[in-house]
XYZ file of C-alpha atoms in Angstrom:
383
model
C 0.000 0.000 0.000
C 1.041 3.585 -0.610
C 2.974 5.217 2.233
C 2.301 8.764 3.406
C 4.367 11.199 5.456
C 2.134 12.163 8.407
C 2.008 14.477 11.402
C -0.141 14.437 14.520
C -0.464 17.960 15.905
C -0.701 18.683 19.635
C -0.892 21.479 22.185
C 2.442 22.837 23.425
C 3.783 20.670 26.223
C 2.012 17.406 25.394
C 3.617 16.409 22.076
C 5.769 13.820 23.900
C 2.556 12.102 25.057
C 1.369 11.935 21.432
C 4.695 10.340 20.555
C 4.280 7.766 23.334
C 0.734 7.000 22.161
C 1.939 6.434 18.592
C 4.724 4.110 19.765
C 2.239 2.200 21.938
C 0.201 1.698 18.737
C 3.321 0.232 17.074
C 3.976 3.377 15.003
C 7.532 4.722 14.993
C 7.662 8.522 15.210
C 9.787 11.610 15.746
C 8.560 14.196 18.270
C 8.975 17.884 17.387
C 7.556 21.111 18.836
C 3.765 20.858 18.702
C 3.684 17.650 16.664
C 4.890 14.113 16.074
C 5.986 12.965 12.601
C 5.397 9.434 11.371
C 4.875 7.394 8.223
C 2.135 4.991 7.249
C -0.608 3.840 4.924
C -4.356 4.493 5.002
C -4.722 2.028 7.866
C -2.181 4.042 9.894
C -4.168 7.238 9.245
C -7.383 5.553 10.405
C -5.690 4.039 13.477
C -4.145 7.345 14.536
C -7.449 9.215 14.162
C -9.388 6.574 16.072
C -6.919 5.973 18.908
C -4.928 9.152 19.664
C -6.249 10.602 22.929
C -3.982 13.646 23.266
C -3.490 14.870 19.667
C -5.462 17.589 17.869
C -5.307 16.405 14.241
C -3.713 13.905 11.871
C -2.395 15.481 8.670
C -0.832 14.216 5.441
C 2.319 16.051 4.361
C 1.980 16.652 0.609
C 5.410 18.252 0.383
C 7.991 20.420 2.127
C 10.778 22.681 0.904
C 12.516 26.006 1.559
C 11.153 29.135 -0.147
C 12.446 32.716 -0.004
C 10.422 34.365 -2.794
C 6.777 34.162 -3.847
C 7.836 32.894 -7.303
C 9.762 30.056 -5.629
C 6.749 29.247 -3.428
C 4.446 29.174 -6.470
C 6.678 26.909 -8.581
C 7.446 24.460 -5.767
C 3.770 24.176 -4.729
C 2.752 23.630 -8.375
C 5.368 20.879 -8.769
C 3.700 18.711 -6.092
C 1.355 15.833 -7.140
C -1.918 17.432 -5.970
C -3.942 15.230 -8.313
C -2.970 12.222 -6.164
C -5.127 13.738 -3.395
C -7.580 16.244 -4.875
C -10.271 15.224 -7.372
C -11.258 17.749 -10.031
C -14.257 18.990 -8.002
C -12.503 19.082 -4.583
C -13.266 21.902 -2.145
C -9.844 22.937 -0.858
C -9.564 26.090 1.259
C -5.985 26.958 2.197
C -5.179 27.997 5.777
C -1.807 29.547 6.504
C 0.747 30.637 9.077
C 4.223 32.092 8.889
C 6.769 32.354 11.714
C 10.230 33.955 11.397
C 10.128 33.666 7.589
C 11.016 35.965 4.685
C 7.527 35.388 3.262
C 5.748 36.800 6.290
C 2.438 37.823 4.667
C 0.108 34.914 5.445
C -2.723 36.051 3.073
C -0.230 36.274 0.193
C 1.178 32.812 0.982
C -2.358 31.401 1.044
C -3.365 33.057 -2.227
C -0.199 31.986 -4.069
C -0.506 28.413 -2.787
C -4.142 28.243 -3.901
C -3.307 29.688 -7.339
C -0.459 27.195 -7.849
C -2.664 24.208 -6.953
C -5.483 25.454 -9.218
C -3.044 25.783 -12.110
C -1.691 22.288 -11.516
C -5.174 20.731 -11.351
C -6.322 22.619 -14.460
C -3.429 21.162 -16.438
C -3.922 17.629 -15.101
C -7.721 17.623 -15.562
C -7.598 19.562 -18.862
C -9.731 22.466 -17.669
C -9.613 25.707 -19.697
C -8.175 28.712 -17.843
C -11.391 30.732 -18.177
C -13.513 28.021 -16.467
C -13.061 27.908 -12.683
C -12.727 24.584 -10.854
C -16.191 23.684 -9.484
C -15.175 23.064 -5.815
C -18.487 21.303 -5.164
C -17.133 17.903 -4.119
C -15.399 16.415 -1.080
C -13.748 18.758 1.443
C -9.961 18.943 1.855
C -8.576 21.458 4.375
C -5.087 22.428 3.243
C -2.476 24.410 5.145
C 0.683 26.206 4.066
C 2.908 26.600 7.132
C 6.222 28.472 7.067
C 8.783 28.291 9.870
C 12.188 29.916 9.319
C 11.622 29.806 5.512
C 10.808 26.070 5.548
C 7.404 25.377 3.981
C 5.227 22.383 4.933
C 2.025 21.726 2.946
C -0.537 19.481 4.597
C -4.031 18.044 4.172
C -6.092 17.504 7.335
C -7.573 13.979 7.566
C -9.459 14.552 10.827
C -12.131 17.213 10.276
C -13.401 18.621 13.590
C -10.498 18.395 16.065
C -9.828 15.052 17.773
C -10.913 16.499 21.124
C -14.486 16.381 19.783
C -15.268 12.833 20.888
C -19.012 13.156 20.354
C -20.163 12.645 23.952
C -20.287 16.185 25.321
C -23.975 17.125 25.111
C -23.449 20.119 27.390
C -20.456 21.769 29.013
C -19.700 23.989 31.966
C -18.375 27.528 32.111
C -14.660 26.658 31.795
C -14.525 23.217 30.176
C -11.310 21.265 29.769
C -10.856 19.946 26.235
C -11.111 16.185 26.082
C -7.590 15.672 24.712
C -6.117 17.900 27.449
C -8.086 15.923 30.055
C -6.661 12.675 28.644
C -3.165 14.195 28.753
C -3.541 15.126 32.426
C -4.571 11.548 33.278
C -1.692 10.083 31.276
C 0.729 12.320 33.213
C -0.403 10.740 36.504
C 0.410 7.376 38.083
C -3.239 6.242 37.826
C -3.980 2.681 36.741
C -7.391 1.158 36.260
C -7.175 -0.864 39.491
C -6.823 2.321 41.614
C -9.503 4.776 42.774
C -9.778 7.924 40.625
C -11.377 11.107 41.964
C -12.098 14.539 40.478
C -13.370 16.860 43.246
C -14.396 19.694 40.860
C -15.664 17.582 37.964
C -17.844 20.124 36.151
C -19.308 18.399 33.083
C -17.358 15.203 33.867
C -14.637 15.298 31.213
C -11.743 14.022 33.376
C -13.825 11.141 34.755
C -15.123 10.160 31.308
C -11.627 10.233 29.795
C -10.354 8.093 32.702
C -13.138 5.581 32.042
C -12.280 5.472 28.316
C -8.640 4.754 29.245
C -9.634 2.214 31.928
C -11.844 0.282 29.499
C -9.319 0.679 26.632
C -12.005 2.279 24.466
C -10.756 4.155 21.372
C -11.589 7.850 21.935
C -12.726 8.295 18.334
C -15.120 5.337 18.198
C -18.176 7.591 18.555
C -17.453 9.939 15.621
C -16.527 10.167 11.944
C -13.540 11.733 10.175
C -13.376 13.907 7.069
C -11.098 11.464 5.215
C -13.966 8.950 5.227
C -15.695 11.190 2.642
C -12.791 10.974 0.152
C -13.332 8.584 -2.762
C -9.740 7.240 -2.611
C -10.012 6.371 1.093
C -11.723 2.980 1.028
C -14.589 2.424 3.493
C -13.144 -0.963 4.386
C -10.085 0.739 5.972
C -12.067 2.313 8.823
C -14.361 -0.723 9.087
C -11.334 -2.919 9.787
C -9.802 -0.490 12.318
C -13.133 0.050 14.123
C -13.750 -3.705 14.351
C -10.273 -4.212 15.834
C -10.883 -1.354 18.312
C -14.176 -2.882 19.414
C -12.456 -6.216 20.018
C -9.670 -4.501 21.999
C -12.094 -2.750 24.369
C -12.283 -4.166 27.890
C -15.880 -3.482 28.883
C -15.770 -5.952 31.799
C -13.232 -4.140 33.990
C -14.789 -2.716 37.167
C -13.525 0.842 37.635
C -13.598 3.019 40.760
C -14.061 6.494 39.249
C -15.863 9.286 41.116
C -16.538 12.906 40.241
C -18.110 15.519 42.473
C -19.025 19.167 42.168
C -20.719 21.675 44.460
C -23.049 22.575 41.567
C -25.895 20.068 41.232
C -26.704 21.254 37.693
C -23.154 20.343 36.595
C -23.557 16.880 38.114
C -26.709 16.376 36.009
C -24.769 17.414 32.883
C -21.865 15.086 33.787
C -24.254 12.145 34.203
C -25.879 12.834 30.824
C -22.478 13.111 29.102
C -21.332 9.788 30.618
C -24.561 8.075 29.615
C -24.247 9.436 26.057
C -21.022 7.482 25.586
C -22.276 4.402 27.429
C -20.188 4.873 30.584
C -22.936 5.789 33.024
C -22.322 2.601 35.040
C -18.542 3.091 35.186
C -18.547 6.490 36.935
C -20.197 7.743 40.143
C -21.128 11.435 40.142
C -22.135 13.160 43.402
C -23.023 16.701 44.389
C -20.491 17.542 47.116
C -18.240 20.399 48.237
C -14.493 19.757 48.264
C -14.329 20.259 52.035
C -16.824 17.401 52.601
C -14.722 14.711 50.865
C -13.745 11.735 53.052
C -12.422 8.303 52.146
C -11.013 5.116 53.707
C -9.581 3.987 50.362
C -5.827 3.840 49.801
C -3.477 4.590 46.883
C -5.998 6.583 44.906
C -5.352 9.397 42.457
C -6.958 12.856 42.543
C -6.939 14.880 39.304
C -8.480 18.340 39.387
C -8.881 21.329 37.103
C -10.279 23.885 39.592
C -11.381 27.394 38.552
C -8.377 29.652 37.967
C -9.849 32.910 39.304
C -9.051 34.742 36.055
C -12.114 36.992 36.412
C -12.062 40.001 38.726
C -13.455 39.206 42.161
C -13.072 35.439 41.810
C -9.518 35.270 43.126
C -10.369 35.159 46.834
C -13.027 32.466 46.366
C -10.667 30.329 44.329
C -7.836 30.687 46.839
C -10.233 29.616 49.612
C -10.996 26.518 47.497
C -7.241 25.812 47.243
C -6.977 26.035 51.058
C -9.870 23.585 51.444
C -8.151 21.208 48.993
C -4.997 21.272 51.108
C -6.893 20.641 54.349
C -8.709 17.644 52.857
C -6.057 16.152 50.551
C -2.740 16.592 52.420
C -3.722 14.024 55.127
C -4.311 11.394 52.391
C -0.705 10.178 52.478
C -1.101 7.257 50.065
C -3.055 9.271 47.491
C -1.354 11.137 44.640
C -2.811 14.529 43.724
C -2.491 16.370 40.402
C -3.955 19.881 40.253
C -3.941 22.121 37.162
C -4.086 25.886 37.689
C -2.729 29.129 36.259
C -2.243 30.524 39.801
C 1.498 30.301 40.437
C 0.884 30.976 44.156
C -1.217 27.781 44.427
C 1.222 26.010 46.790
C 0.999 28.869 49.327
C -2.790 28.462 49.606
C -2.775 24.649 49.376
C -0.246 24.483 52.203
C 2.427 22.215 50.717
C 5.171 22.339 48.084
C 4.529 20.182 45.031
C 6.708 17.130 44.425
C 6.994 18.319 40.823
C 5.489 20.961 38.517
C 4.884 20.731 34.778
C 4.093 23.678 32.505
C 1.120 23.106 30.177
C -1.120 25.261 28.009
C -4.865 24.905 28.544
C -5.938 26.604 25.340
C -4.154 29.985 25.415
C -3.777 29.969 29.211
C -0.354 29.054 30.602
C -0.910 26.674 33.532
C 1.084 24.442 35.859
C 0.268 20.870 36.816
C 1.113 20.711 40.533
C 1.979 17.092 41.350
C 1.922 15.643 44.865
C 3.091 12.038 44.803
C 1.613 9.665 47.367
C 3.412 6.912 49.252
C 4.012 3.812 47.152
C 2.214 0.607 48.144
C 4.286 -1.778 50.241
C 4.705 -5.269 48.848
C 2.009 -6.521 51.200
C -0.428 -3.740 50.141
C 0.240 -4.441 46.486
C -0.581 -8.148 46.834
């Protein structure tokens, strides 16, 4: 089968997780800033779209080269085999970005790229210059991306970003994207045989992503991808990958996953979201304030994305919440706690220094994941 050069894009700070996911799928890759590069056939594209929990998109690299003038950009774009991907009636808008490059005008780069592709397709499909290409067929989102004069031209195979799993019927005021939630869980020491708790669960995203991981359910099983609409991407490719994913799922594992929130309306939303994806029985949602949490369980993992207090007047309330977290969680010596916030003074309010901190971007907001590692199980406890 034909091999393609591919990239999986990711938020800054979690590209290494995407690389680990690809390797766990048996796909060799190279991790770069904001992406992981790999190679594969149509089955690889389908597998990556269906299984990557932390990536944003899977893209085909049509070509890459250096360009310092618009004439050079035009000729090198036109020289690429666009007809291998785009049918005569393809809809193909061109997105663009340029960083630290001689060709810094993004609109000009987009327009020249589009013009070069149109000219190439006209010649290949024998269309007269005065008759525009119809652009009424399948959708192909292209991108021309320049970084330090190096041009990479890609086609997006995903469609709506991979974080759109298809289960979020409603969301809260400051929702965590599903792929960021999965990344937070993968950065913890949680395993499916340990208790998992989110004390500020909102619409339930962290708990649902933990349940998907615990049951080994492919995050993309509940949605479709734009490449499935392309005539050269055989339907049997995704059928085969989806069948294999269904067989790999472990629906029988009993998970101990709990989410709570002080807002009863959010708990109702979380329950509906979990039921939408068929995980209503795997997660317990309760209306409860952080300060009321108690447990006799050992070696659990707490993952929380509390409000950041970005809005005026919220700061004091949020810092009081951090103090309550410290009072309740610090005594849980065997539990590990992972708390994401943009408040760099978090440790002062929580009442303890983190074991480790990791810088992450939640959308455009720079945050830190404050990690408090619990005691490890003794050999007797582990048995």
